[in-house]
C-alpha cells in the first residue's frame, strides 16, 4: 500500500506491505525500513502504539483527524507532529466541502496532474459519478462527485498540474 | 551496625511525627468531612486514611462520579452544580456533617476555606474547623486590616494607604507613595480588583474600575493602594501554629511564575533567597501570625525587590494549592499536621528542627487551552497517563473518562518533582512532563515544557513578568517542541499505519484489545 504523508512542508512516500502480520519491511522515500508494530491501546479516535524501527523504540499516541481537520496528530514524549495522509487509491471528495447552499467544491486530495476530464460544465450528474482522472504517485484515480446535481464549473483543464487542496470543480 | 544514611551520606532523619500522647482520647478526631472537591479533597482524604480517620465527601449534582466521592468512606449530596447551591452553601455542608457524625471539617482551599462565617457556623455546630478561628480569619482576611496589623509589628511593607473611600484620598495617597502604584481590593484575591496605575491622570478611571470589580467579585468595594515594584518576585512563607502559641515557619515558596496574578509554577526553596533573608522573612511571618493569635497552617505572602528588600502583601488563612513543594522539602505531611493541631496537639518541632532538604517544583495542570488565550476547556478526558518514578508526585482529582465540569476551577492535577538540588528537580520535572499524556481536552502541559526549556527559568531568574515575556516570544504555543527528522519519520509511519488500520487494508497485528478505534472510524466515516 502506497501512501503519501505530509508533515509541515515536506512530503514523504511510504510503502507498507499489503500483507503480513506486522508491517515488516516498509519503504520510506524508497529506503527500506524494518518496522515492528504493536498496538498497545485502542480507544475511540485514538490509539497508542509501540514502533520499533530497526531497534529504535518509539511510543506514540495517534489521534485521527477531527471533523474539521486533515491531519493525524502524533504525540511522542515531548512533541506533537501533524501528519496528513494522502491515499491515492481511495478518497471521496469530502462532504465537508459541501456548503449549506448546496454548492460542493471538489478539491485535489493530493498534488498530481489532471489526465482526463470526464464531464463538461453544465452537465447533469449523479452522485458518485466520475468527474475527472487525476494522476498522482504514478497511479490514476477517478475523482467522483459527492452528490447529484449540475457541474457549475471545471476549474482545471486536461494536463494541468494541481497542488493539494486546489479547486478542481464545483457541483451545484 | 552503622546508623541509617540518606542518599548524600548524612545520618538519616527520624521520621517527623506529631506526638499524639498528650491529647485526651475524647479530642481525637475519628471522622472528617471534607468540604471541597477535586484534587484537594482527594489530598485530604488520603491524609485521613493515613491517620486512620474516616472521611466524608460532599458533592454537587455534576460531581456524583468525581474521584473524591469514589475515594471517601461516605458521601453526601449537597445540591445543584452552581457552587452557591453546593460547595458554598454553609447550611447544607453543616447539615451533611451533622448527618455523617463527623467531628471535624476540613475546608481545603477556595470555596468556604477563608469564610469566617463558615468557621463560626462550624464552631456553633460543635464541629472542629480545621483552620484558624473565625476571629483571626477576620483579622487577616481583610487586606487593609492585615496590613495595619503587620505595620504595628514592624513588618516591612510598601508605602501606601489603607482604605481609600474617595478619589481625592486615593490621589493624595498615590502622590505620597509615588507612581506607579497598585490599586487592590481589600477583600481581594486572584487578581480581581487589581490595577497598576502608571500616572496620576490614569488614577480616576482605574480607581472606579477597581471598585466596581471588587464590588462584583467580593461584595465589598473597599480598595487600597501600594507603591508598585518593577519586576517583583513573589515569595511566601509557610507557617504552622498550634493552639498553645507555638508558631514556626517551614521555609518559603517562590511563586513568581504567574499569569494574570494566578500562580502556575511554584518551588521551594527560592533560587535567590539567602539563609539570612529567609530567617528575616520567616521571623516577620511568625510575628504577623502571633499578633493575630493564629492557629493551624497559614501563608504570609511577600513581594521581593531586586535588591533583596521584602514587603508584606497578605496572609492566606488556609492550606495553599502549592503546599506540596513545602511538604517535599520539609518532610512534613502538612494536612496531617493540620488535623493534629486541630485536635489540640502541640507542635512537635521547634524552629531549629526544620531543616529543608533538596528542592521541589510544582506545575499546576489546568484544563485550559494555551493556544486560545488559556481559555478553560471542559470536556471528557479521553486519555490520562500520569508520570511516576523517582522524585515525582502527582496530586490529581481526575481520571480517564471523567467529564471535567465547567462550573468550577479547571485545575486537574498538580505535578511535583523533588530532587537533591534544583537542577535534579528540574531534570526530573522535565522527564515527568514527557511521561504525562492528556487527551480529549485542552491542557497547559505544552506551556510547562516550554517554560522548562527557557534559560531564564532554568537559571532561576524569574520575576512576575516571566510568563508574559515567555508568551510574547514568537512561537506557536499549540504545537509542542520541534520534532527531529527521525521522529517525523516515525510519526509519518505511525500516522500511515493508523490510517491503514482504519482502512482495514493491512491485516490485524496481534492487538491486546477489541478495536474501538475501527468502530469509531466506521461510525464517523473514513476520510
Short mmCIF file of N, CA, C and O in Angstrom, two decimals, chain A residues 1 3 5 7 10 12 14 16-23 26 28 33 35 37-49 51 53 56 58-67 69 72-81 83 85 87 89-90 92 94 96, chain B residues 380 382-385 400 430-431 433-440 442 449 478-503 505-518 520-521 523-524 526-527:
data_model
loop_
_atom_site.label_atom_id
_atom_site.label_comp_id
_atom_site.label_asym_id
_atom_site.label_seq_id
_atom_site.Cartn_x
_atom_site.Cartn_y
_atom_site.Cartn_z
N UNK A 1 0.85 -1.19 0.00
CA UNK A 1 0.00 0.00 0.00
C UNK A 1 0.88 1.24 0.00
O UNK A 1 1.79 1.36 0.82
N UNK A 3 1.28 5.26 0.36
CA UNK A 3 0.65 6.47 0.91
C UNK A 3 1.64 7.63 0.82
O UNK A 3 2.86 7.41 0.85
N UNK A 5 2.66 11.02 2.83
CA UNK A 5 2.45 11.67 4.12
C UNK A 5 3.07 13.06 4.10
O UNK A 5 4.24 13.22 3.74
N UNK A 7 4.19 16.26 6.26
CA UNK A 7 4.49 16.79 7.60
C UNK A 7 5.13 18.15 7.38
O UNK A 7 6.19 18.26 6.79
N UNK A 10 7.15 19.19 4.13
CA UNK A 10 7.76 18.07 3.42
C UNK A 10 6.74 16.96 3.20
O UNK A 10 5.80 16.78 3.96
N UNK A 12 6.52 12.78 2.19
CA UNK A 12 7.32 11.58 2.06
C UNK A 12 6.42 10.45 1.60
O UNK A 12 5.25 10.37 1.98
N UNK A 14 5.42 6.58 1.46
CA UNK A 14 5.58 5.41 2.30
C UNK A 14 4.99 4.20 1.61
O UNK A 14 3.87 4.27 1.10
N UNK A 16 3.77 0.49 2.51
CA UNK A 16 3.53 -0.50 3.56
C UNK A 16 3.23 -1.82 2.89
O UNK A 16 2.54 -1.86 1.87
N UNK A 17 3.74 -2.94 3.43
CA UNK A 17 3.43 -4.23 2.82
C UNK A 17 1.92 -4.47 2.88
O UNK A 17 1.29 -4.12 3.86
N UNK A 18 1.37 -5.04 1.84
CA UNK A 18 -0.08 -5.21 1.82
C UNK A 18 -0.50 -6.45 2.61
O UNK A 18 -1.65 -6.65 2.89
N UNK A 19 0.43 -7.30 2.96
CA UNK A 19 0.10 -8.49 3.74
C UNK A 19 1.16 -8.71 4.79
O UNK A 19 2.21 -8.07 4.78
N UNK A 20 0.87 -9.60 5.73
CA UNK A 20 1.83 -9.88 6.79
C UNK A 20 1.30 -9.38 8.10
O UNK A 20 0.66 -8.35 8.17
N UNK A 21 1.60 -10.10 9.18
CA UNK A 21 1.03 -9.79 10.47
C UNK A 21 1.53 -8.47 11.01
O UNK A 21 0.83 -7.75 11.68
N UNK A 22 2.72 -8.13 10.69
CA UNK A 22 3.33 -6.90 11.16
C UNK A 22 3.78 -6.16 9.92
O UNK A 22 3.90 -6.76 8.86
N UNK A 23 4.01 -4.90 10.00
CA UNK A 23 4.44 -4.23 8.77
C UNK A 23 5.69 -4.85 8.16
O UNK A 23 5.79 -4.95 6.95
N UNK A 26 9.04 -1.88 5.39
CA UNK A 26 8.35 -0.74 4.79
C UNK A 26 9.40 0.02 3.99
O UNK A 26 10.59 -0.22 4.11
N UNK A 28 10.47 4.04 3.12
CA UNK A 28 10.25 5.45 3.37
C UNK A 28 11.07 6.20 2.34
O UNK A 28 12.29 6.09 2.32
N UNK A 33 12.91 0.02 5.46
CA UNK A 33 12.97 0.13 6.92
C UNK A 33 12.37 -1.14 7.51
O UNK A 33 11.32 -1.58 7.06
N UNK A 35 10.30 -2.57 10.29
CA UNK A 35 9.38 -1.98 11.26
C UNK A 35 8.62 -3.06 12.00
O UNK A 35 8.05 -3.96 11.40
N UNK A 37 5.55 -3.44 14.80
CA UNK A 37 4.46 -2.63 15.32
C UNK A 37 3.68 -3.39 16.36
O UNK A 37 3.38 -4.56 16.20
N UNK A 38 3.34 -2.71 17.45
CA UNK A 38 2.49 -3.32 18.47
C UNK A 38 1.44 -2.29 18.90
O UNK A 38 1.79 -1.18 19.28
N UNK A 39 0.17 -2.67 18.77
CA UNK A 39 -0.89 -1.77 19.24
C UNK A 39 -1.03 -1.96 20.74
O UNK A 39 -1.34 -3.05 21.20
N UNK A 40 -0.82 -0.92 21.51
CA UNK A 40 -0.85 -1.04 22.97
C UNK A 40 -2.25 -0.76 23.50
O UNK A 40 -2.77 -1.51 24.32
N UNK A 41 -2.84 0.32 23.06
CA UNK A 41 -4.21 0.66 23.49
C UNK A 41 -4.95 1.21 22.30
O UNK A 41 -4.40 1.98 21.51
N UNK A 42 -6.22 0.83 22.17
CA UNK A 42 -7.04 1.42 21.12
C UNK A 42 -8.31 1.97 21.75
O UNK A 42 -9.03 1.27 22.46
N UNK A 43 -8.54 3.23 21.54
CA UNK A 43 -9.69 3.93 22.10
C UNK A 43 -10.42 4.61 20.96
O UNK A 43 -9.87 4.73 19.87
N UNK A 44 -11.65 5.07 21.19
CA UNK A 44 -12.35 5.77 20.10
C UNK A 44 -11.53 6.96 19.62
O UNK A 44 -11.17 7.83 20.39
N UNK A 45 -11.18 6.94 18.35
CA UNK A 45 -10.49 8.08 17.74
C UNK A 45 -9.02 8.18 18.03
O UNK A 45 -8.36 9.11 17.56
N UNK A 46 -8.46 7.29 18.84
CA UNK A 46 -7.04 7.40 19.18
C UNK A 46 -6.47 6.04 19.55
O UNK A 46 -7.22 5.14 19.92
N UNK A 47 -5.17 5.93 19.39
CA UNK A 47 -4.52 4.68 19.74
C UNK A 47 -3.11 4.95 20.20
O UNK A 47 -2.48 5.94 19.82
N UNK A 48 -2.62 4.05 21.05
CA UNK A 48 -1.22 4.11 21.48
C UNK A 48 -0.50 2.97 20.80
O UNK A 48 -0.96 1.82 20.87
N UNK A 49 0.59 3.27 20.14
CA UNK A 49 1.33 2.20 19.51
C UNK A 49 2.80 2.25 19.85
O UNK A 49 3.36 3.31 20.17
N UNK A 51 6.39 1.34 18.25
CA UNK A 51 7.04 1.08 16.97
C UNK A 51 8.51 0.78 17.24
O UNK A 51 9.16 1.52 17.97
N UNK A 53 11.65 0.74 14.92
CA UNK A 53 12.17 0.99 13.58
C UNK A 53 13.64 0.59 13.64
O UNK A 53 14.43 1.28 14.29
N UNK A 56 15.27 0.93 17.12
CA UNK A 56 14.92 2.18 17.78
C UNK A 56 13.44 2.14 18.19
O UNK A 56 12.58 1.83 17.37
N UNK A 58 9.87 3.64 19.66
CA UNK A 58 9.03 4.83 19.75
C UNK A 58 7.72 4.46 20.41
O UNK A 58 7.11 3.45 20.05
N UNK A 59 7.30 5.28 21.36
CA UNK A 59 5.98 5.12 21.99
C UNK A 59 5.16 6.31 21.54
O UNK A 59 5.46 7.45 21.89
N UNK A 60 4.13 6.07 20.73
CA UNK A 60 3.42 7.18 20.10
C UNK A 60 1.91 7.05 20.28
O UNK A 60 1.33 5.99 20.04
N UNK A 61 1.30 8.15 20.69
CA UNK A 61 -0.15 8.26 20.67
C UNK A 61 -0.56 8.86 19.33
O UNK A 61 0.03 9.85 18.91
N UNK A 62 -1.55 8.27 18.70
CA UNK A 62 -2.00 8.78 17.41
C UNK A 62 -3.48 9.12 17.52
O UNK A 62 -4.27 8.31 18.03
N UNK A 63 -3.85 10.30 17.07
CA UNK A 63 -5.27 10.70 17.09
C UNK A 63 -5.74 10.97 15.66
O UNK A 63 -5.06 11.65 14.89
N UNK A 64 -6.90 10.42 15.35
CA UNK A 64 -7.40 10.62 13.98
C UNK A 64 -7.88 12.05 13.82
O UNK A 64 -8.20 12.73 14.79
N UNK A 65 -7.92 12.53 12.56
CA UNK A 65 -8.32 13.92 12.34
C UNK A 65 -9.76 14.16 12.81
O UNK A 65 -10.62 13.30 12.66
N UNK A 66 -9.99 15.31 13.40
CA UNK A 66 -11.34 15.71 13.77
C UNK A 66 -12.13 16.11 12.54
O UNK A 66 -11.60 16.12 11.43
N UNK A 67 -13.40 16.46 12.74
CA UNK A 67 -14.28 16.76 11.61
C UNK A 67 -13.77 17.91 10.72
O UNK A 67 -14.01 17.93 9.53
N UNK A 69 -10.52 18.75 10.48
CA UNK A 69 -9.07 18.66 10.35
C UNK A 69 -8.67 17.67 9.27
O UNK A 69 -9.41 16.75 8.94
N UNK A 72 -3.51 13.80 11.00
CA UNK A 72 -3.41 12.90 12.14
C UNK A 72 -2.42 13.53 13.10
O UNK A 72 -1.39 14.06 12.69
N UNK A 73 -2.72 13.48 14.40
CA UNK A 73 -1.83 14.06 15.39
C UNK A 73 -1.06 12.93 16.04
O UNK A 73 -1.64 11.99 16.56
N UNK A 74 0.25 13.04 16.01
CA UNK A 74 1.11 12.00 16.57
C UNK A 74 1.91 12.62 17.71
O UNK A 74 2.61 13.62 17.52
N UNK A 75 1.78 12.05 18.92
CA UNK A 75 2.44 12.59 20.10
C UNK A 75 3.54 11.66 20.57
O UNK A 75 3.31 10.48 20.80
N UNK A 76 4.73 12.21 20.72
CA UNK A 76 5.78 11.48 21.43
C UNK A 76 5.88 12.12 22.81
O UNK A 76 5.06 12.95 23.17
N UNK A 77 6.91 11.77 23.59
CA UNK A 77 7.07 12.35 24.92
C UNK A 77 6.87 13.85 24.95
O UNK A 77 6.14 14.37 25.77
N UNK A 78 7.53 14.54 24.08
CA UNK A 78 7.59 16.00 24.16
C UNK A 78 7.03 16.71 22.96
O UNK A 78 6.89 17.91 22.97
N UNK A 79 6.78 15.99 21.90
CA UNK A 79 6.47 16.67 20.65
C UNK A 79 5.15 16.21 20.08
O UNK A 79 4.68 15.11 20.37
N UNK A 80 4.59 17.08 19.28
CA UNK A 80 3.40 16.73 18.54
C UNK A 80 3.71 16.93 17.07
O UNK A 80 4.24 17.96 16.69
N UNK A 81 3.40 15.93 16.25
CA UNK A 81 3.65 16.03 14.81
C UNK A 81 2.30 15.89 14.11
O UNK A 81 1.51 15.01 14.45
N UNK A 83 0.48 14.90 10.82
CA UNK A 83 0.76 14.15 9.61
C UNK A 83 -0.52 14.01 8.78
O UNK A 83 -1.51 13.46 9.25
N UNK A 85 -2.33 12.28 5.76
CA UNK A 85 -2.15 11.07 4.95
C UNK A 85 -2.92 11.23 3.64
O UNK A 85 -4.13 11.51 3.66
N UNK A 87 -4.05 9.20 0.33
CA UNK A 87 -4.15 7.85 -0.19
C UNK A 87 -4.62 7.92 -1.63
O UNK A 87 -5.76 8.28 -1.90
N UNK A 89 -5.41 5.70 -3.64
CA UNK A 89 -6.34 4.68 -4.12
C UNK A 89 -7.78 4.94 -3.72
O UNK A 89 -8.71 4.43 -4.33
N UNK A 90 -7.94 5.60 -2.62
CA UNK A 90 -9.32 5.76 -2.16
C UNK A 90 -9.48 7.12 -1.51
O UNK A 90 -8.79 7.49 -0.59
N UNK A 92 -12.86 10.16 -1.34
CA UNK A 92 -14.00 10.77 -1.98
C UNK A 92 -13.91 12.23 -1.62
O UNK A 92 -13.49 12.57 -0.54
N UNK A 94 -14.41 15.29 0.02
CA UNK A 94 -15.00 15.31 1.34
C UNK A 94 -16.33 16.05 1.36
O UNK A 94 -16.47 17.09 0.76
N UNK A 96 -17.40 17.57 3.68
CA UNK A 96 -17.31 18.83 4.43
C UNK A 96 -17.13 20.02 3.49
O UNK A 96 -17.24 21.16 3.90
N UNK B 380 -14.60 15.73 28.21
CA UNK B 380 -14.29 14.39 28.71
C UNK B 380 -12.82 14.08 28.50
O UNK B 380 -12.28 14.29 27.41
N UNK B 382 -10.17 11.80 27.57
CA UNK B 382 -10.13 10.54 26.82
C UNK B 382 -8.91 9.71 27.22
O UNK B 382 -8.98 8.49 27.27
N UNK B 383 -7.79 10.38 27.46
CA UNK B 383 -6.58 9.68 27.87
C UNK B 383 -5.97 10.44 29.04
O UNK B 383 -5.88 11.67 29.00
N UNK B 384 -5.60 9.74 30.08
CA UNK B 384 -4.98 10.35 31.27
C UNK B 384 -3.86 9.44 31.71
O UNK B 384 -4.07 8.47 32.42
N UNK B 385 -2.66 9.71 31.23
CA UNK B 385 -1.49 8.93 31.62
C UNK B 385 -0.61 9.81 32.47
O UNK B 385 -0.13 10.85 32.00
N UNK B 400 -9.27 8.98 33.84
CA UNK B 400 -9.62 8.79 32.43
C UNK B 400 -11.12 8.50 32.33
O UNK B 400 -11.64 7.64 33.04
N UNK B 430 11.20 17.73 34.06
CA UNK B 430 11.20 17.71 32.59
C UNK B 430 10.86 16.30 32.09
O UNK B 430 10.09 16.13 31.15
N UNK B 431 11.47 15.32 32.73
CA UNK B 431 11.20 13.92 32.36
C UNK B 431 9.74 13.58 32.62
O UNK B 431 9.05 12.98 31.78
N UNK B 433 7.16 15.55 32.74
CA UNK B 433 6.28 16.22 31.78
C UNK B 433 6.20 15.43 30.48
O UNK B 433 5.17 15.38 29.83
N UNK B 434 7.32 14.80 30.10
CA UNK B 434 7.33 13.97 28.91
C UNK B 434 6.46 12.73 29.07
O UNK B 434 5.83 12.28 28.12
N UNK B 435 6.41 12.21 30.28
CA UNK B 435 5.60 11.00 30.52
C UNK B 435 4.11 11.30 30.64
O UNK B 435 3.28 10.41 30.57
N UNK B 436 3.78 12.59 30.88
CA UNK B 436 2.38 12.98 31.10
C UNK B 436 1.69 13.06 29.74
O UNK B 436 2.15 13.75 28.84
N UNK B 437 0.59 12.33 29.59
CA UNK B 437 -0.18 12.46 28.34
C UNK B 437 -1.65 12.63 28.66
O UNK B 437 -2.25 11.78 29.33
N UNK B 438 -2.22 13.72 28.21
CA UNK B 438 -3.65 14.00 28.41
C UNK B 438 -4.26 14.21 27.04
O UNK B 438 -3.68 14.91 26.20
N UNK B 439 -5.40 13.60 26.80
CA UNK B 439 -6.06 13.81 25.53
C UNK B 439 -7.57 13.91 25.72
O UNK B 439 -8.11 13.42 26.71
N UNK B 440 -8.22 14.56 24.76
CA UNK B 440 -9.67 14.72 24.81
C UNK B 440 -10.07 16.13 25.25
O UNK B 440 -11.13 16.62 24.90
N UNK B 442 -8.28 20.23 26.13
CA UNK B 442 -7.07 21.06 26.04
C UNK B 442 -6.46 21.21 27.42
O UNK B 442 -7.18 21.19 28.42
N UNK B 449 6.36 22.57 29.31
CA UNK B 449 7.53 22.08 28.57
C UNK B 449 8.33 23.26 28.04
O UNK B 449 9.55 23.29 28.08
N UNK B 478 0.53 26.17 20.49
CA UNK B 478 -0.30 24.98 20.32
C UNK B 478 0.57 23.76 20.02
O UNK B 478 0.34 22.68 20.50
N UNK B 479 1.57 24.01 19.19
CA UNK B 479 2.43 22.89 18.86
C UNK B 479 3.48 22.77 19.94
O UNK B 479 3.87 23.74 20.57
N UNK B 480 3.92 21.58 20.19
CA UNK B 480 4.90 21.37 21.22
C UNK B 480 6.29 21.48 20.61
O UNK B 480 6.45 22.03 19.53
N UNK B 481 7.29 20.98 21.32
CA UNK B 481 8.66 21.15 20.85
C UNK B 481 8.85 20.63 19.43
O UNK B 481 8.17 19.71 18.99
N UNK B 482 9.76 21.25 18.70
CA UNK B 482 10.01 20.83 17.33
C UNK B 482 10.51 19.39 17.31
O UNK B 482 11.28 18.97 18.16
N UNK B 483 10.02 18.65 16.34
CA UNK B 483 10.40 17.25 16.26
C UNK B 483 11.67 17.11 15.44
O UNK B 483 11.94 17.90 14.55
N UNK B 484 12.43 16.08 15.73
CA UNK B 484 13.60 15.79 14.91
C UNK B 484 13.13 15.08 13.63
O UNK B 484 12.00 14.58 13.57
N UNK B 485 14.00 15.02 12.64
CA UNK B 485 13.66 14.34 11.40
C UNK B 485 13.33 12.87 11.65
O UNK B 485 12.37 12.32 11.12
N UNK B 486 14.14 12.25 12.53
CA UNK B 486 13.90 10.84 12.89
C UNK B 486 12.49 10.64 13.45
O UNK B 486 11.79 9.71 13.08
N UNK B 487 12.12 11.55 14.33
CA UNK B 487 10.81 11.44 14.95
C UNK B 487 9.72 11.70 13.91
O UNK B 487 8.67 11.05 13.92
N UNK B 488 9.97 12.64 13.01
CA UNK B 488 9.00 12.91 11.96
C UNK B 488 8.76 11.67 11.11
O UNK B 488 7.63 11.36 10.73
N UNK B 489 9.82 10.94 10.81
CA UNK B 489 9.67 9.72 10.04
C UNK B 489 8.85 8.69 10.80
O UNK B 489 7.97 8.03 10.24
N UNK B 490 9.14 8.56 12.10
CA UNK B 490 8.38 7.62 12.92
C UNK B 490 6.92 8.04 12.98
O UNK B 490 6.01 7.20 12.91
N UNK B 491 6.69 9.36 13.08
CA UNK B 491 5.32 9.88 13.14
C UNK B 491 4.60 9.62 11.82
O UNK B 491 3.41 9.28 11.80
N UNK B 492 5.32 9.79 10.71
CA UNK B 492 4.72 9.51 9.40
C UNK B 492 4.29 8.06 9.32
O UNK B 492 3.18 7.74 8.88
N UNK B 493 5.16 7.17 9.80
CA UNK B 493 4.83 5.75 9.81
C UNK B 493 3.64 5.47 10.71
O UNK B 493 2.72 4.73 10.34
N UNK B 494 3.66 6.07 11.90
CA UNK B 494 2.57 5.83 12.85
C UNK B 494 1.25 6.31 12.28
O UNK B 494 0.23 5.62 12.39
N UNK B 495 1.27 7.48 11.66
CA UNK B 495 0.04 8.01 11.06
C UNK B 495 -0.44 7.11 9.93
O UNK B 495 -1.62 6.77 9.85
N UNK B 496 0.50 6.70 9.08
CA UNK B 496 0.13 5.87 7.93
C UNK B 496 -0.39 4.50 8.39
O UNK B 496 -1.38 3.99 7.85
N UNK B 497 0.26 3.92 9.40
CA UNK B 497 -0.18 2.62 9.89
C UNK B 497 -1.56 2.71 10.54
O UNK B 497 -2.39 1.81 10.40
N UNK B 498 -1.81 3.82 11.23
CA UNK B 498 -3.12 4.01 11.85
C UNK B 498 -4.19 4.18 10.78
O UNK B 498 -5.29 3.63 10.87
N UNK B 499 -3.84 4.95 9.77
CA UNK B 499 -4.76 5.14 8.65
C UNK B 499 -5.07 3.80 7.99
O UNK B 499 -6.22 3.44 7.74
N UNK B 500 -4.01 3.03 7.77
CA UNK B 500 -4.18 1.74 7.10
C UNK B 500 -5.02 0.80 7.96
O UNK B 500 -5.84 0.05 7.46
N UNK B 501 -4.81 0.87 9.28
CA UNK B 501 -5.59 0.00 10.17
C UNK B 501 -7.06 0.37 10.10
O UNK B 501 -7.92 -0.50 10.06
N UNK B 502 -7.33 1.65 10.07
CA UNK B 502 -8.72 2.09 9.97
C UNK B 502 -9.31 1.68 8.63
O UNK B 502 -10.48 1.32 8.54
N UNK B 503 -8.50 1.75 7.61
CA UNK B 503 -8.99 1.40 6.28
C UNK B 503 -9.06 -0.11 6.12
O UNK B 503 -9.53 -0.60 5.11
N UNK B 505 -6.81 -2.14 5.46
CA UNK B 505 -6.10 -2.60 4.28
C UNK B 505 -4.88 -3.42 4.64
O UNK B 505 -4.30 -4.08 3.81
N UNK B 506 -4.48 -3.36 5.91
CA UNK B 506 -3.44 -4.28 6.34
C UNK B 506 -4.06 -5.21 7.36
O UNK B 506 -4.93 -4.83 8.11
N UNK B 507 -3.62 -6.46 7.37
CA UNK B 507 -4.20 -7.41 8.32
C UNK B 507 -3.88 -6.98 9.74
O UNK B 507 -2.92 -6.27 9.99
N UNK B 508 -4.70 -7.45 10.67
CA UNK B 508 -4.52 -7.11 12.07
C UNK B 508 -3.21 -7.68 12.58
O UNK B 508 -2.86 -8.81 12.30
N UNK B 509 -2.51 -6.88 13.35
CA UNK B 509 -1.40 -7.43 14.09
C UNK B 509 -1.95 -7.82 15.45
O UNK B 509 -3.02 -7.40 15.82
N UNK B 510 -1.23 -8.68 16.19
CA UNK B 510 -1.79 -9.11 17.47
C UNK B 510 -2.02 -7.89 18.36
O UNK B 510 -1.09 -7.18 18.69
N UNK B 511 -3.27 -7.63 18.67
CA UNK B 511 -3.59 -6.44 19.46
C UNK B 511 -4.24 -6.88 20.76
O UNK B 511 -4.98 -7.84 20.80
N UNK B 512 -3.95 -6.15 21.85
CA UNK B 512 -4.48 -6.56 23.14
C UNK B 512 -5.89 -6.07 23.41
O UNK B 512 -6.33 -6.06 24.52
N UNK B 513 -6.59 -5.62 22.38
CA UNK B 513 -7.91 -5.07 22.67
C UNK B 513 -8.84 -5.23 21.48
O UNK B 513 -8.41 -5.48 20.37
N UNK B 514 -10.09 -5.07 21.75
CA UNK B 514 -11.04 -5.01 20.66
C UNK B 514 -10.84 -3.67 19.97
O UNK B 514 -10.29 -2.75 20.54
N UNK B 515 -11.30 -3.56 18.76
CA UNK B 515 -10.93 -2.35 18.04
C UNK B 515 -12.02 -1.30 18.02
O UNK B 515 -12.71 -1.09 17.04
N UNK B 516 -12.13 -0.61 19.16
CA UNK B 516 -12.99 0.56 19.22
C UNK B 516 -12.59 1.58 18.17
O UNK B 516 -13.40 2.29 17.61
N UNK B 517 -11.32 1.69 18.05
CA UNK B 517 -10.64 2.56 17.09
C UNK B 517 -11.28 2.40 15.71
O UNK B 517 -11.67 3.36 15.08
N UNK B 518 -11.45 1.13 15.30
CA UNK B 518 -12.03 0.91 13.97
C UNK B 518 -13.52 1.20 13.96
O UNK B 518 -14.04 1.74 12.99
N UNK B 520 -15.07 3.33 15.69
CA UNK B 520 -15.24 4.78 15.62
C UNK B 520 -15.03 5.27 14.20
O UNK B 520 -15.75 6.11 13.70
N UNK B 521 -14.02 4.71 13.58
CA UNK B 521 -13.72 5.12 12.21
C UNK B 521 -14.91 4.85 11.30
O UNK B 521 -15.30 5.68 10.49
N UNK B 523 -18.02 4.55 12.26
CA UNK B 523 -19.12 5.43 12.63
C UNK B 523 -18.95 6.82 12.02
O UNK B 523 -19.88 7.41 11.52
N UNK B 524 -17.75 7.31 12.10
CA UNK B 524 -17.54 8.68 11.68
C UNK B 524 -17.29 8.81 10.18
O UNK B 524 -17.23 9.91 9.67
N UNK B 526 -14.91 7.12 6.89
CA UNK B 526 -13.48 7.19 6.59
C UNK B 526 -13.20 8.43 5.78
O UNK B 526 -13.94 8.79 4.89
N UNK B 527 -12.11 9.05 6.13
CA UNK B 527 -11.72 10.22 5.34
C UNK B 527 -10.43 9.93 4.63
O UNK B 527 -9.63 9.18 5.13
#
